[in-house]
Amino acid sequence: AAGVIQSPRHLIKEKRETATLKCYPIPRHDTVYWYQQGPGQDPQFLISFYEKMQSDKGSIPDRFSAQQFSDYHSELNMSSLELGDSALYFCASSPRQGNYGYTFGSGTRLTVV
Amino acid sequence: KNEVEQSPQNLTAQEGEFITINCSYSVGISALHWLQQHPGGGIVSLFMLSSGKKKHGRLIATINIQEKHSSLHITASHPRDSAVYICAVRPGWNSGGSNYKLTFGKGTLLTVNP
C-alpha cells in the first residue's frame, strides 16, 4: 500500500540558508500535518492543512512557511536556518472527517551546520 | 500532567523476553497510535487502534477504551527491537480540544541485549 512520502530523507544546510521539505500524503487524505522533533525531544506540532487551507497552527517560527497544493502534497519552506532548526521533520496525513488515525511519513532529517 | 503517560520510561530486557509497554491517556480519543523510532531514525507506525486488539508478527497491541489504557507487547524480543516506542492519541470529537492534532507520550526506550 502507498504510504506518506517525504523528500528528501536527509538534508544538510548551512546557517542562514533555506530549505524546502516535501510531503506527499496517501490518496484520499485531504489533511496534512507537520511535526518537528529535536534531538531527544518530543514531537512538536508545527502546522496543518486541510483542502489547501491552513487549518491549525502550532509552534512554527515566522521564518518557516508552508502550503498545500492542489494535489494535496505539502511543502515546508524554512529560511534563515539556525543551528537549532536541526531536527527530524515528519509529516502525517489523514482524512479530516471521521474517527481515523494518521499515516506517517518517515521524516526528513535536517542538519544545519 | 501530560495527557498521555507511558511506562516504563526505560526498559532493558534480554533477548527472548516478553515485553510490555503501557500507555494511559486522560482524554476521549478517536484513535491511538503506537510508533517506533530507532536512534537517529524516522517514525515507523506500528499500529493504529480504536478498539480491541491487533497483532502483527511478534507485536501485539491492545486498547481498553473504558479504562483509557493501551499496551504494546513484544514476544520473543530481539536486539533489533531496541528503539523508542511512542504512544500517540488523536482526541475524539467531544474531547474539548482539537480533533486533529496528535498528543504524544514521552516514549519508552527499549534496549534488548543479546
mmCIF file of C-alpha atoms in Angstrom:
data_model
loop_
_atom_site.group_PDB
_atom_site.id
_atom_site.type_symbol
_atom_site.label_atom_id
_atom_site.label_comp_id
_atom_site.label_asym_id
_atom_site.label_seq_id
_atom_site.Cartn_x
_atom_site.Cartn_y
_atom_site.Cartn_z
ATOM 1 C CA ALA A 1 0.000 0.000 0.000
ATOM 2 C CA ALA A 2 1.172 3.535 -0.702
ATOM 3 C CA GLY A 3 2.494 5.433 2.275
ATOM 4 C CA VAL A 4 3.202 9.046 3.071
ATOM 5 C CA ILE A 5 6.300 10.032 1.124
ATOM 6 C CA GLN A 6 8.706 12.658 2.338
ATOM 7 C CA SER A 7 11.650 14.096 0.496
ATOM 8 C CA PRO A 8 14.475 14.428 0.922
ATOM 9 C CA ARG A 9 15.248 11.826 3.585
ATOM 10 C CA HIS A 10 18.326 13.700 4.744
ATOM 11 C CA LEU A 11 19.377 17.297 4.233
ATOM 12 C CA ILE A 12 22.433 19.233 5.326
ATOM 13 C CA LYS A 13 22.337 23.011 5.144
ATOM 14 C CA GLU A 14 24.485 25.845 6.388
ATOM 15 C CA LYS A 15 23.306 28.590 8.713
ATOM 16 C CA ARG A 16 21.218 31.273 7.019
ATOM 17 C CA GLU A 17 20.440 29.023 4.056
ATOM 18 C CA THR A 18 16.939 27.981 3.027
ATOM 19 C CA ALA A 19 15.422 24.525 2.816
ATOM 20 C CA THR A 20 12.269 23.078 1.320
ATOM 21 C CA LEU A 21 10.809 19.833 2.613
ATOM 22 C CA LYS A 22 8.089 17.962 0.764
ATOM 23 C CA CYS A 23 5.324 15.652 1.922
ATOM 24 C CA TYR A 24 3.076 13.570 -0.311
ATOM 25 C CA PRO A 25 0.018 12.189 1.506
ATOM 26 C CA ILE A 26 -1.615 8.920 0.641
ATOM 27 C CA PRO A 27 -4.544 9.042 -1.789
ATOM 28 C CA ARG A 28 -7.872 10.356 -0.430
ATOM 29 C CA HIS A 29 -6.214 12.005 2.554
ATOM 30 C CA ASP A 30 -7.054 15.688 2.479
ATOM 31 C CA THR A 31 -5.276 16.795 5.644
ATOM 32 C CA VAL A 32 -1.529 17.090 6.195
ATOM 33 C CA TYR A 33 0.243 17.751 9.487
ATOM 34 C CA TRP A 34 3.853 18.795 10.048
ATOM 35 C CA TYR A 35 5.812 17.981 13.201
ATOM 36 C CA GLN A 36 9.321 18.859 14.354
ATOM 37 C CA GLN A 37 11.290 16.594 16.668
ATOM 38 C CA GLY A 38 14.548 17.961 18.021
ATOM 39 C CA PRO A 39 17.279 15.638 19.366
ATOM 40 C CA GLY A 40 15.936 13.900 22.453
ATOM 41 C CA GLN A 41 12.725 15.935 22.308
ATOM 42 C CA ASP A 42 9.049 15.141 21.921
ATOM 43 C CA PRO A 43 7.483 15.891 18.560
ATOM 44 C CA GLN A 44 6.143 19.450 18.346
ATOM 45 C CA PHE A 45 3.210 20.271 16.127
ATOM 46 C CA LEU A 46 4.048 22.938 13.554
ATOM 47 C CA ILE A 47 1.121 23.392 11.200
ATOM 48 C CA SER A 48 -1.646 21.546 9.396
ATOM 49 C CA PHE A 49 -3.573 21.975 6.168
ATOM 50 C CA TYR A 50 -6.998 20.856 5.034
ATOM 51 C CA GLU A 51 -8.129 21.237 1.451
ATOM 52 C CA LYS A 52 -5.197 23.541 0.681
ATOM 53 C CA MET A 53 -6.025 25.905 3.540
ATOM 54 C CA GLN A 54 -4.156 26.219 6.821
ATOM 55 C CA SER A 55 -6.323 24.536 9.425
ATOM 56 C CA ASP A 56 -4.238 24.789 12.587
ATOM 57 C CA LYS A 57 -1.000 26.404 13.631
ATOM 58 C CA GLY A 58 1.384 25.359 16.350
ATOM 59 C CA SER A 59 4.886 26.381 17.273
ATOM 60 C CA ILE A 60 6.028 27.211 13.768
ATOM 61 C CA PRO A 61 8.648 30.002 13.623
ATOM 62 C CA ASP A 62 7.960 33.046 11.462
ATOM 63 C CA ARG A 63 10.979 32.029 9.365
ATOM 64 C CA PHE A 64 9.046 28.967 8.244
ATOM 65 C CA SER A 65 6.115 28.866 5.886
ATOM 66 C CA ALA A 66 4.127 26.028 4.426
ATOM 67 C CA GLN A 67 1.411 25.364 1.935
ATOM 68 C CA GLN A 68 -0.676 22.580 0.497
ATOM 69 C CA PHE A 69 -1.090 22.251 -3.237
ATOM 70 C CA SER A 70 -3.961 21.137 -5.442
ATOM 71 C CA ASP A 71 -2.658 17.549 -5.489
ATOM 72 C CA TYR A 72 -2.655 17.687 -1.636
ATOM 73 C CA HIS A 73 1.092 17.480 -1.303
ATOM 74 C CA SER A 74 2.582 19.969 1.112
ATOM 75 C CA GLU A 75 5.860 21.846 1.296
ATOM 76 C CA LEU A 76 7.550 23.300 4.348
ATOM 77 C CA ASN A 77 9.818 26.215 3.491
ATOM 78 C CA MET A 78 12.463 27.171 6.005
ATOM 79 C CA SER A 79 14.542 30.311 5.666
ATOM 80 C CA SER A 80 17.443 31.849 7.588
ATOM 81 C CA LEU A 81 18.231 28.453 9.025
ATOM 82 C CA GLU A 82 19.653 28.300 12.520
ATOM 83 C CA LEU A 83 21.603 25.557 14.256
ATOM 84 C CA GLY A 84 18.574 24.943 16.463
ATOM 85 C CA ASP A 85 16.483 24.020 13.436
ATOM 86 C CA SER A 86 18.376 20.734 13.202
ATOM 87 C CA ALA A 87 15.686 18.137 13.785
ATOM 88 C CA LEU A 88 13.575 15.396 12.298
ATOM 89 C CA TYR A 89 10.655 16.901 10.413
ATOM 90 C CA PHE A 90 7.898 14.427 9.798
ATOM 91 C CA CYS A 91 4.527 14.790 8.253
ATOM 92 C CA ALA A 92 1.388 12.768 8.548
ATOM 93 C CA SER A 93 -1.850 12.663 6.647
ATOM 94 C CA SER A 94 -5.399 11.706 7.444
ATOM 95 C CA PRO A 95 -8.932 12.107 6.215
ATOM 96 C CA ARG A 96 -10.302 15.110 8.084
ATOM 97 C CA GLN A 97 -13.730 13.685 8.757
ATOM 98 C CA GLY A 98 -14.400 10.690 10.890
ATOM 99 C CA ASN A 99 -12.530 8.859 13.563
ATOM 100 C CA TYR A 100 -9.442 7.909 11.656
ATOM 101 C CA GLY A 101 -5.833 7.960 12.662
ATOM 102 C CA TYR A 102 -2.813 9.229 10.867
ATOM 103 C CA THR A 103 -0.486 7.738 8.303
ATOM 104 C CA PHE A 104 3.063 8.874 8.986
ATOM 105 C CA GLY A 105 5.949 9.717 6.734
ATOM 106 C CA SER A 106 9.369 8.527 7.841
ATOM 107 C CA GLY A 107 10.633 12.084 8.068
ATOM 108 C CA THR A 108 13.328 14.375 6.772
ATOM 109 C CA ARG A 109 16.361 14.717 8.976
ATOM 110 C CA LEU A 110 17.667 18.249 8.662
ATOM 111 C CA THR A 111 21.134 19.114 9.905
ATOM 112 C CA VAL A 112 22.161 22.765 9.994
ATOM 113 C CA VAL A 113 25.895 23.320 10.237
ATOM 114 C CA LYS B 1 0.294 16.413 33.835
ATOM 115 C CA ASN B 2 0.768 15.048 30.337
ATOM 116 C CA GLU B 3 -2.436 13.843 28.727
ATOM 117 C CA VAL B 4 -0.590 10.705 27.590
ATOM 118 C CA GLU B 5 1.516 8.802 30.094
ATOM 119 C CA GLN B 6 3.792 5.930 29.164
ATOM 120 C CA SER B 7 5.504 3.427 31.385
ATOM 121 C CA PRO B 8 8.166 2.481 31.844
ATOM 122 C CA GLN B 9 10.369 5.281 30.548
ATOM 123 C CA ASN B 10 13.278 2.902 30.102
ATOM 124 C CA LEU B 11 13.234 -0.853 29.742
ATOM 125 C CA THR B 12 16.132 -3.265 29.392
ATOM 126 C CA ALA B 13 15.468 -6.880 28.502
ATOM 127 C CA GLN B 14 17.327 -9.994 27.471
ATOM 128 C CA GLU B 15 16.788 -11.441 24.046
ATOM 129 C CA GLY B 16 13.744 -13.702 24.003
ATOM 130 C CA GLU B 17 11.903 -11.982 26.834
ATOM 131 C CA PHE B 18 8.287 -10.871 26.634
ATOM 132 C CA ILE B 19 7.996 -7.076 26.693
ATOM 133 C CA THR B 20 5.054 -4.920 27.757
ATOM 134 C CA ILE B 21 4.865 -1.146 27.372
ATOM 135 C CA ASN B 22 1.879 0.697 28.790
ATOM 136 C CA CYS B 23 0.085 3.869 27.756
ATOM 137 C CA SER B 24 -2.618 5.688 29.698
ATOM 138 C CA TYR B 25 -4.449 8.740 28.467
ATOM 139 C CA SER B 26 -6.891 11.163 30.006
ATOM 140 C CA VAL B 27 -8.962 12.395 27.048
ATOM 141 C CA GLY B 28 -11.546 10.766 24.873
ATOM 142 C CA ILE B 29 -9.873 9.557 21.731
ATOM 143 C CA SER B 30 -10.753 8.631 18.196
ATOM 144 C CA ALA B 31 -7.558 6.656 17.593
ATOM 145 C CA LEU B 32 -4.359 5.608 19.329
ATOM 146 C CA HIS B 33 -1.070 5.016 17.587
ATOM 147 C CA TRP B 34 1.960 3.009 18.576
ATOM 148 C CA LEU B 35 5.066 4.304 16.850
ATOM 149 C CA GLN B 36 8.631 3.061 16.708
ATOM 150 C CA GLN B 37 11.706 5.199 16.325
ATOM 151 C CA HIS B 38 15.244 3.852 16.113
ATOM 152 C CA PRO B 39 18.062 6.160 17.261
ATOM 153 C CA GLY B 40 18.575 8.797 14.596
ATOM 154 C CA GLY B 41 15.783 7.278 12.560
ATOM 155 C CA GLY B 42 12.370 8.294 11.366
ATOM 156 C CA ILE B 43 8.915 7.420 12.606
ATOM 157 C CA VAL B 44 7.514 3.982 11.861
ATOM 158 C CA SER B 45 3.838 3.418 12.533
ATOM 159 C CA LEU B 46 3.272 0.057 14.172
ATOM 160 C CA PHE B 47 -0.428 0.105 14.970
ATOM 161 C CA MET B 48 -3.467 2.311 14.898
ATOM 162 C CA LEU B 49 -6.183 1.249 17.318
ATOM 163 C CA SER B 50 -9.630 2.474 18.162
ATOM 164 C CA SER B 51 -10.786 -0.701 19.916
ATOM 165 C CA GLY B 52 -9.801 -4.260 20.717
ATOM 166 C CA LYS B 53 -6.551 -5.864 19.745
ATOM 167 C CA LYS B 54 -4.233 -6.048 16.767
ATOM 168 C CA LYS B 55 -1.337 -8.385 16.012
ATOM 169 C CA HIS B 56 1.476 -8.058 13.537
ATOM 170 C CA GLY B 57 4.205 -10.643 13.691
ATOM 171 C CA ARG B 58 5.702 -10.593 17.188
ATOM 172 C CA LEU B 59 3.911 -7.370 18.091
ATOM 173 C CA ILE B 60 0.518 -7.182 19.770
ATOM 174 C CA ALA B 61 -1.351 -4.015 20.705
ATOM 175 C CA THR B 62 -4.443 -3.832 22.870
ATOM 176 C CA ILE B 63 -6.672 -0.991 23.936
ATOM 177 C CA ASN B 64 -9.330 -0.672 26.634
ATOM 178 C CA ILE B 65 -11.425 2.376 25.812
ATOM 179 C CA GLN B 66 -13.314 2.366 29.121
ATOM 180 C CA GLU B 67 -10.088 2.327 31.142
ATOM 181 C CA LYS B 68 -8.282 4.692 28.728
ATOM 182 C CA HIS B 69 -5.343 2.329 28.535
ATOM 183 C CA SER B 70 -3.344 0.605 25.833
ATOM 184 C CA SER B 71 -0.490 -1.882 25.900
ATOM 185 C CA LEU B 72 2.130 -2.850 23.366
ATOM 186 C CA HIS B 73 3.554 -6.350 23.733
ATOM 187 C CA ILE B 74 6.610 -7.782 22.036
ATOM 188 C CA THR B 75 7.008 -11.540 22.136
ATOM 189 C CA ALA B 76 10.410 -13.233 21.761
ATOM 190 C CA SER B 77 12.201 -9.885 21.845
ATOM 191 C CA HIS B 78 15.285 -9.389 19.695
ATOM 192 C CA PRO B 79 18.101 -6.822 19.790
ATOM 193 C CA ARG B 80 16.717 -5.264 16.593
ATOM 194 C CA ASP B 81 13.610 -4.343 18.602
ATOM 195 C CA SER B 82 15.748 -1.838 20.518
ATOM 196 C CA ALA B 83 14.156 1.532 19.835
ATOM 197 C CA VAL B 84 11.942 4.202 21.347
ATOM 198 C CA TYR B 85 8.285 3.236 21.357
ATOM 199 C CA ILE B 86 5.835 6.123 21.380
ATOM 200 C CA CYS B 87 2.148 6.168 22.144
ATOM 201 C CA ALA B 88 0.161 8.971 20.483
ATOM 202 C CA VAL B 89 -3.558 9.717 20.600
ATOM 203 C CA ARG B 90 -5.914 11.601 18.354
ATOM 204 C CA PRO B 91 -8.552 13.231 20.566
ATOM 205 C CA GLY B 92 -12.179 12.461 19.893
ATOM 206 C CA TRP B 93 -14.685 14.969 18.565
ATOM 207 C CA ASN B 94 -16.151 15.584 22.013
ATOM 208 C CA SER B 95 -12.887 15.818 23.899
ATOM 209 C CA GLY B 96 -12.988 19.599 24.042
ATOM 210 C CA GLY B 97 -9.782 20.126 22.118
ATOM 211 C CA SER B 98 -8.652 19.957 18.550
ATOM 212 C CA ASN B 99 -9.623 16.694 16.973
ATOM 213 C CA TYR B 100 -6.797 16.918 14.563
ATOM 214 C CA LYS B 101 -3.536 17.175 16.464
ATOM 215 C CA LEU B 102 -1.872 14.178 17.985
ATOM 216 C CA THR B 103 -0.821 14.180 21.616
ATOM 217 C CA PHE B 104 2.379 12.214 22.148
ATOM 218 C CA GLY B 105 3.628 10.272 25.124
ATOM 219 C CA LYS B 106 7.236 10.759 26.219
ATOM 220 C CA GLY B 107 8.268 7.438 24.749
ATOM 221 C CA THR B 108 9.733 4.258 26.174
ATOM 222 C CA LEU B 109 13.361 3.469 25.392
ATOM 223 C CA LEU B 110 13.672 -0.285 24.946
ATOM 224 C CA THR B 111 17.053 -1.968 24.915
ATOM 225 C CA VAL B 112 17.194 -5.674 24.169
ATOM 226 C CA ASN B 113 20.525 -7.272 24.942
ATOM 227 C CA PRO B 114 21.739 -10.408 23.136
#
